Amino acid sequence: MRLRFLGIIPNTPDTDSPTIWLDEDTGDLLIQSYTATEAEVKACQEIGSIPGHSTDVPDHETIIRLPKVMRKFLPPHDSE
């Protein structure tokens, strides 16, 4: 896995530091950020995604909250 650091929340202290990396082999993003609250997860489940798809969050997945200021570090969308 070849990771490239993309960015960290500006003016971050030594802790509490959302960070984004790009896996250059797969194009996947690895994101360290705030865990969504129970209320936020419930709201996501109420909205859902596509008809018929489960709204449960599997044990191997999580919902994170990415601060708006971090969006500038997201790479542009590649068409496949």
N, CA, C and O atoms as a DFTB+ gen file, in Angstrom:
320 C
 N C O
     1  1       0.846      -1.169       0.000
     2  2       0.000       0.000       0.000
     3  2       0.894       1.236       0.000
     4  3       1.746       1.416       0.870
     5  1       0.670       2.079      -1.007
     6  2       1.418       3.335      -1.085
     7  2       0.470       4.476      -0.734
     8  3      -0.400       4.839      -1.526
     9  1       0.645       5.034       0.451
    10  2      -0.224       6.120       0.902
    11  2       0.421       7.472       0.644
    12  3       1.631       7.649       0.777
    13  1      -0.437       8.422       0.270
    14  2       0.009       9.806       0.122
    15  2      -0.844      10.667       1.041
    16  3      -2.073      10.635       0.975
    17  1      -0.187      11.432       1.893
    18  2      -0.864      12.371       2.788
    19  2      -1.493      13.468       1.942
    20  3      -0.821      14.075       1.109
    21  1      -2.792      13.725       2.156
    22  2      -3.479      14.789       1.426
    23  2      -3.680      16.036       2.268
    24  3      -3.559      17.153       1.764
    25  1      -3.987      15.854       3.553
    26  2      -4.201      17.038       4.371
    27  2      -4.657      16.710       5.770
    28  3      -5.125      15.610       6.064
    29  1      -4.506      17.700       6.618
    30  2      -4.933      17.614       8.016
    31  2      -5.705      18.892       8.323
    32  3      -5.447      19.932       7.718
    33  1      -6.647      18.821       9.258
    34  2      -7.462      19.992       9.569
    35  2      -6.534      21.166       9.935
    36  3      -5.623      21.009      10.748
    37  1      -6.770      22.330       9.337
    38  2      -5.896      23.475       9.608
    39  2      -5.879      23.857      11.092
    40  3      -6.865      23.686      11.808
    41  1      -4.758      24.365      11.521
    42  2      -4.571      24.832      12.904
    43  2      -4.896      23.748      13.926
    44  3      -5.413      24.034      15.006
    45  1      -4.587      22.500      13.574
    46  2      -4.892      21.393      14.463
    47  2      -3.940      21.376      15.652
    48  3      -2.752      21.671      15.515
    49  1      -4.471      21.030      16.815
    50  2      -3.568      20.822      17.957
    51  2      -2.854      19.480      17.778
    52  3      -3.002      18.832      16.742
    53  1      -2.094      19.068      18.766
    54  2      -1.370      17.798      18.675
    55  2      -2.316      16.601      18.694
    56  3      -1.933      15.499      18.301
    57  1      -3.533      16.810      19.142
    58  2      -4.546      15.759      19.141
    59  2      -5.775      16.296      18.422
    60  3      -5.780      17.448      17.989
    61  1      -6.820      15.477      18.289
    62  2      -8.053      15.927      17.659
    63  2      -7.775      16.432      16.249
    64  3      -8.020      17.594      15.926
    65  1      -7.252      15.518      15.407
    66  2      -6.743      15.975      14.121
    67  2      -7.247      15.143      12.939
    68  3      -6.559      14.213      12.517
    69  1      -8.443      15.455      12.388
    70  2      -8.895      14.772      11.194
    71  2      -7.853      14.866      10.074
    72  3      -7.293      15.932       9.818
    73  1      -7.608      13.742       9.418
    74  2      -6.544      13.630       8.417
    75  2      -7.049      12.788       7.254
    76  3      -7.878      11.897       7.443
    77  1      -6.549      13.069       6.044
    78  2      -6.918      12.297       4.852
    79  2      -5.658      11.832       4.133
    80  3      -4.703      12.585       3.948
    81  1      -5.693      10.545       3.728
    82  2      -4.631       9.952       2.919
    83  2      -5.250       9.321       1.679
    84  3      -6.418       8.931       1.699
    85  1      -4.480       9.218       0.603
    86  2      -4.898       8.553      -0.620
    87  2      -4.070       7.300      -0.808
    88  3      -2.841       7.358      -0.772
    89  1      -4.734       6.151      -1.012
    90  2      -4.032       4.920      -1.363
    91  2      -3.768       5.006      -2.863
    92  3      -4.690       4.878      -3.669
    93  1      -2.531       5.219      -3.228
    94  2      -2.190       5.437      -4.631
    95  2      -2.315       4.168      -5.469
    96  3      -2.354       4.241      -6.697
    97  1      -2.379       3.013      -4.823
    98  2      -2.547       1.761      -5.566
    99  2      -4.009       1.528      -5.951
   100  3      -4.290       1.006      -7.030
   101  1      -4.941       1.911      -5.074
   102  2      -6.358       1.619      -5.314
   103  2      -7.190       2.864      -5.598
   104  3      -8.279       2.761      -6.161
   105  1      -6.689       4.045      -5.215
   106  2      -7.467       5.270      -5.332
   107  2      -8.400       5.492      -4.156
   108  3      -9.124       6.487      -4.121
   109  1      -8.393       4.573      -3.187
   110  2      -9.243       4.711      -2.001
   111  2      -8.725       5.831      -1.108
   112  3      -7.532       6.134      -1.091
   113  1      -9.650       6.437      -0.368
   114  2      -9.286       7.431       0.635
   115  2      -9.328       6.788       2.010
   116  3     -10.242       6.018       2.303
   117  1      -8.368       7.088       2.846
   118  2      -8.384       6.694       4.247
   119  2      -8.577       7.973       5.039
   120  3      -7.801       8.919       4.905
   121  1      -9.614       8.000       5.866
   122  2     -10.006       9.224       6.550
   123  2     -10.069       8.992       8.047
   124  3     -10.792       8.120       8.528
   125  1      -9.302       9.785       8.772
   126  2      -9.399       9.830      10.229
   127  2     -10.229      11.057      10.544
   128  3      -9.872      12.168      10.149
   129  1     -11.331      10.870      11.250
   130  2     -12.175      12.011      11.575
   131  2     -13.028      11.685      12.781
   132  3     -12.810      10.680      13.458
   133  1     -13.993      12.534      13.043
   134  2     -14.850      12.390      14.205
   135  2     -15.879      11.293      13.971
   136  3     -16.446      11.202      12.882
   137  1     -16.126      10.470      14.967
   138  2     -17.173       9.463      14.894
   139  2     -18.520      10.166      14.937
   140  3     -18.744      11.062      15.751
   141  1     -19.412       9.749      14.050
   142  2     -20.754      10.330      14.053
   143  2     -21.451       9.981      15.367
   144  3     -21.246       8.905      15.927
   145  1     -22.274      10.907      15.845
   146  2     -23.038      10.661      17.068
   147  2     -24.167       9.678      16.766
   148  3     -24.478       9.412      15.605
   149  1     -24.770       9.147      17.813
   150  2     -25.904       8.239      17.622
   151  2     -27.034       8.952      16.871
   152  3     -27.693       8.350      16.023
   153  1     -27.254      10.221      17.181
   154  2     -28.309      10.988      16.507
   155  2     -27.996      11.149      15.017
   156  3     -28.896      11.063      14.182
   157  1     -26.736      11.380      14.687
   158  2     -26.348      11.526      13.281
   159  2     -26.508      10.201      12.531
   160  3     -26.984      10.185      11.396
   161  1     -26.114       9.102      13.158
   162  2     -26.271       7.784      12.535
   163  2     -27.752       7.499      12.313
   164  3     -28.141       7.017      11.250
   165  1     -28.577       7.795      13.311
   166  2     -30.015       7.572      13.186
   167  2     -30.583       8.404      12.040
   168  3     -31.406       7.910      11.268
   169  1     -30.153       9.663      11.919
   170  2     -30.622      10.522      10.832
   171  2     -30.214       9.952       9.476
   172  3     -31.008       9.978       8.536
   173  1     -29.000       9.441       9.362
   174  2     -28.547       8.811       8.112
   175  2     -29.412       7.601       7.788
   176  3     -29.787       7.385       6.635
   177  1     -29.725       6.813       8.815
   178  2     -30.549       5.624       8.601
   179  2     -31.964       6.005       8.179
   180  3     -32.574       5.312       7.365
   181  1     -32.491       7.099       8.724
   182  2     -33.837       7.544       8.359
   183  2     -33.899       8.007       6.910
   184  3     -34.888       7.759       6.220
   185  1     -32.854       8.675       6.445
   186  2     -32.786       9.137       5.056
   187  2     -32.542       7.952       4.127
   188  3     -33.134       7.879       3.050
   189  1     -31.671       7.018       4.536
   190  2     -31.358       5.860       3.706
   191  2     -30.494       6.229       2.516
   192  3     -29.945       7.328       2.447
   193  1     -30.379       5.299       1.582
   194  2     -29.566       5.546       0.393
   195  2     -30.339       5.171      -0.867
   196  3     -30.875       6.046      -1.547
   197  1     -30.402       3.878      -1.185
   198  2     -31.165       3.450      -2.362
   199  2     -32.283       2.525      -1.904
   200  3     -32.140       1.830      -0.899
   201  1     -33.390       2.512      -2.629
   202  2     -34.523       1.678      -2.228
   203  2     -34.115       0.215      -2.032
   204  3     -33.417      -0.370      -2.860
   205  1     -34.565      -0.351      -0.925
   206  2     -34.313      -1.753      -0.653
   207  2     -32.979      -2.066       0.004
   208  3     -32.743      -3.206       0.402
   209  1     -32.098      -1.069       0.127
   210  2     -30.781      -1.299       0.737
   211  2     -30.892      -1.127       2.247
   212  3     -31.551      -0.205       2.727
   213  1     -30.251      -2.011       2.984
   214  2     -30.282      -1.949       4.442
   215  2     -29.709      -0.622       4.945
   216  3     -28.776      -0.075       4.358
   217  1     -30.278      -0.117       6.031
   218  2     -29.732       1.097       6.641
   219  2     -28.857       0.773       7.842
   220  3     -28.345       1.676       8.505
   221  1     -28.683      -0.529       8.125
   222  2     -27.798      -0.935       9.221
   223  2     -26.351      -0.625       8.855
   224  3     -25.970      -0.712       7.688
   225  1     -25.545      -0.264       9.851
   226  2     -24.119      -0.043       9.648
   227  2     -23.417      -1.306      10.139
   228  3     -23.414      -1.578      11.339
   229  1     -22.819      -2.088       9.226
   230  2     -22.158      -3.327       9.628
   231  2     -21.011      -3.063      10.604
   232  3     -20.471      -1.958      10.649
   233  1     -20.646      -4.075      11.377
   234  2     -19.571      -3.946      12.361
   235  2     -18.252      -3.519      11.731
   236  3     -17.440      -2.872      12.392
   237  1     -18.021      -3.867      10.473
   238  2     -16.739      -3.539       9.829
   239  2     -16.778      -2.161       9.135
   240  3     -15.825      -1.786       8.451
   241  1     -17.877      -1.413       9.311
   242  2     -17.997      -0.069       8.748
   243  2     -18.350       0.924       9.856
   244  3     -18.747       0.536      10.954
   245  1     -18.199       2.201       9.547
   246  2     -18.580       3.245      10.487
   247  2     -19.016       4.477       9.702
   248  3     -18.724       4.588       8.511
   249  1     -19.696       5.380      10.344
   250  2     -20.032       6.669       9.750
   251  2     -19.186       7.707      10.470
   252  3     -19.191       7.781      11.698
   253  1     -18.458       8.511       9.697
   254  2     -17.640       9.573      10.286
   255  2     -18.185      10.922       9.858
   256  3     -18.898      11.026       8.860
   257  1     -17.850      11.943      10.607
   258  2     -18.206      13.323      10.245
   259  2     -16.920      13.999       9.773
   260  3     -15.964      14.138      10.536
   261  1     -16.911      14.418       8.504
   262  2     -15.762      15.105       7.926
   263  2     -16.038      16.602       7.960
   264  3     -16.980      17.061       7.314
   265  1     -15.237      17.382       8.700
   266  2     -15.470      18.828       8.763
   267  2     -15.416      19.471       7.368
   268  3     -14.629      19.059       6.516
   269  1     -16.253      20.473       7.151
   270  2     -16.322      21.159       5.861
   271  2     -14.945      21.623       5.388
   272  3     -14.633      21.529       4.202
   273  1     -14.138      22.115       6.293
   274  2     -12.824      22.640       5.928
   275  2     -11.929      21.556       5.316
   276  3     -10.965      21.875       4.620
   277  1     -12.240      20.278       5.570
   278  2     -11.433      19.172       5.040
   279  2     -11.793      18.834       3.594
   280  3     -11.027      18.143       2.923
   281  1     -12.934      19.301       3.099
   282  2     -13.352      18.964       1.729
   283  2     -12.353      19.435       0.687
   284  3     -12.266      18.848      -0.392
   285  1     -11.601      20.474       0.987
   286  2     -10.621      20.980       0.012
   287  2      -9.509      19.971      -0.258
   288  3      -8.807      20.083      -1.263
   289  1      -9.341      18.990       0.622
   290  2      -8.302      17.987       0.439
   291  2      -8.771      16.780      -0.374
   292  3      -7.957      15.929      -0.735
   293  1     -10.074      16.693      -0.667
   294  2     -10.581      15.564      -1.446
   295  2     -10.123      15.699      -2.893
   296  3     -10.273      16.762      -3.496
   297  1      -9.562      14.622      -3.457
   298  2      -9.119      14.710      -4.852
   299  2     -10.311      14.804      -5.803
   300  3     -11.406      14.362      -5.456
   301  1     -10.121      15.366      -6.984
   302  2     -11.229      15.471      -7.937
   303  2     -11.724      14.076      -8.336
   304  3     -10.970      13.102      -8.309
   305  1     -12.982      14.005      -8.699
   306  2     -13.602      12.742      -9.087
   307  2     -13.020      12.256     -10.413
   308  3     -12.937      13.018     -11.377
   309  1     -12.617      10.982     -10.456
   310  2     -12.144      10.357     -11.686
   311  2     -13.276       9.556     -12.296
   312  3     -13.908       8.760     -11.603
   313  1     -13.541       9.747     -13.558
   314  2     -14.556       8.939     -14.244
   315  2     -13.952       7.595     -14.580
   316  3     -12.809       7.500     -15.027
   317  1     -14.744       6.552     -14.357
   318  2     -14.239       5.205     -14.659
   319  2     -15.001       4.609     -15.799
   320  3     -14.725       3.479     -16.202
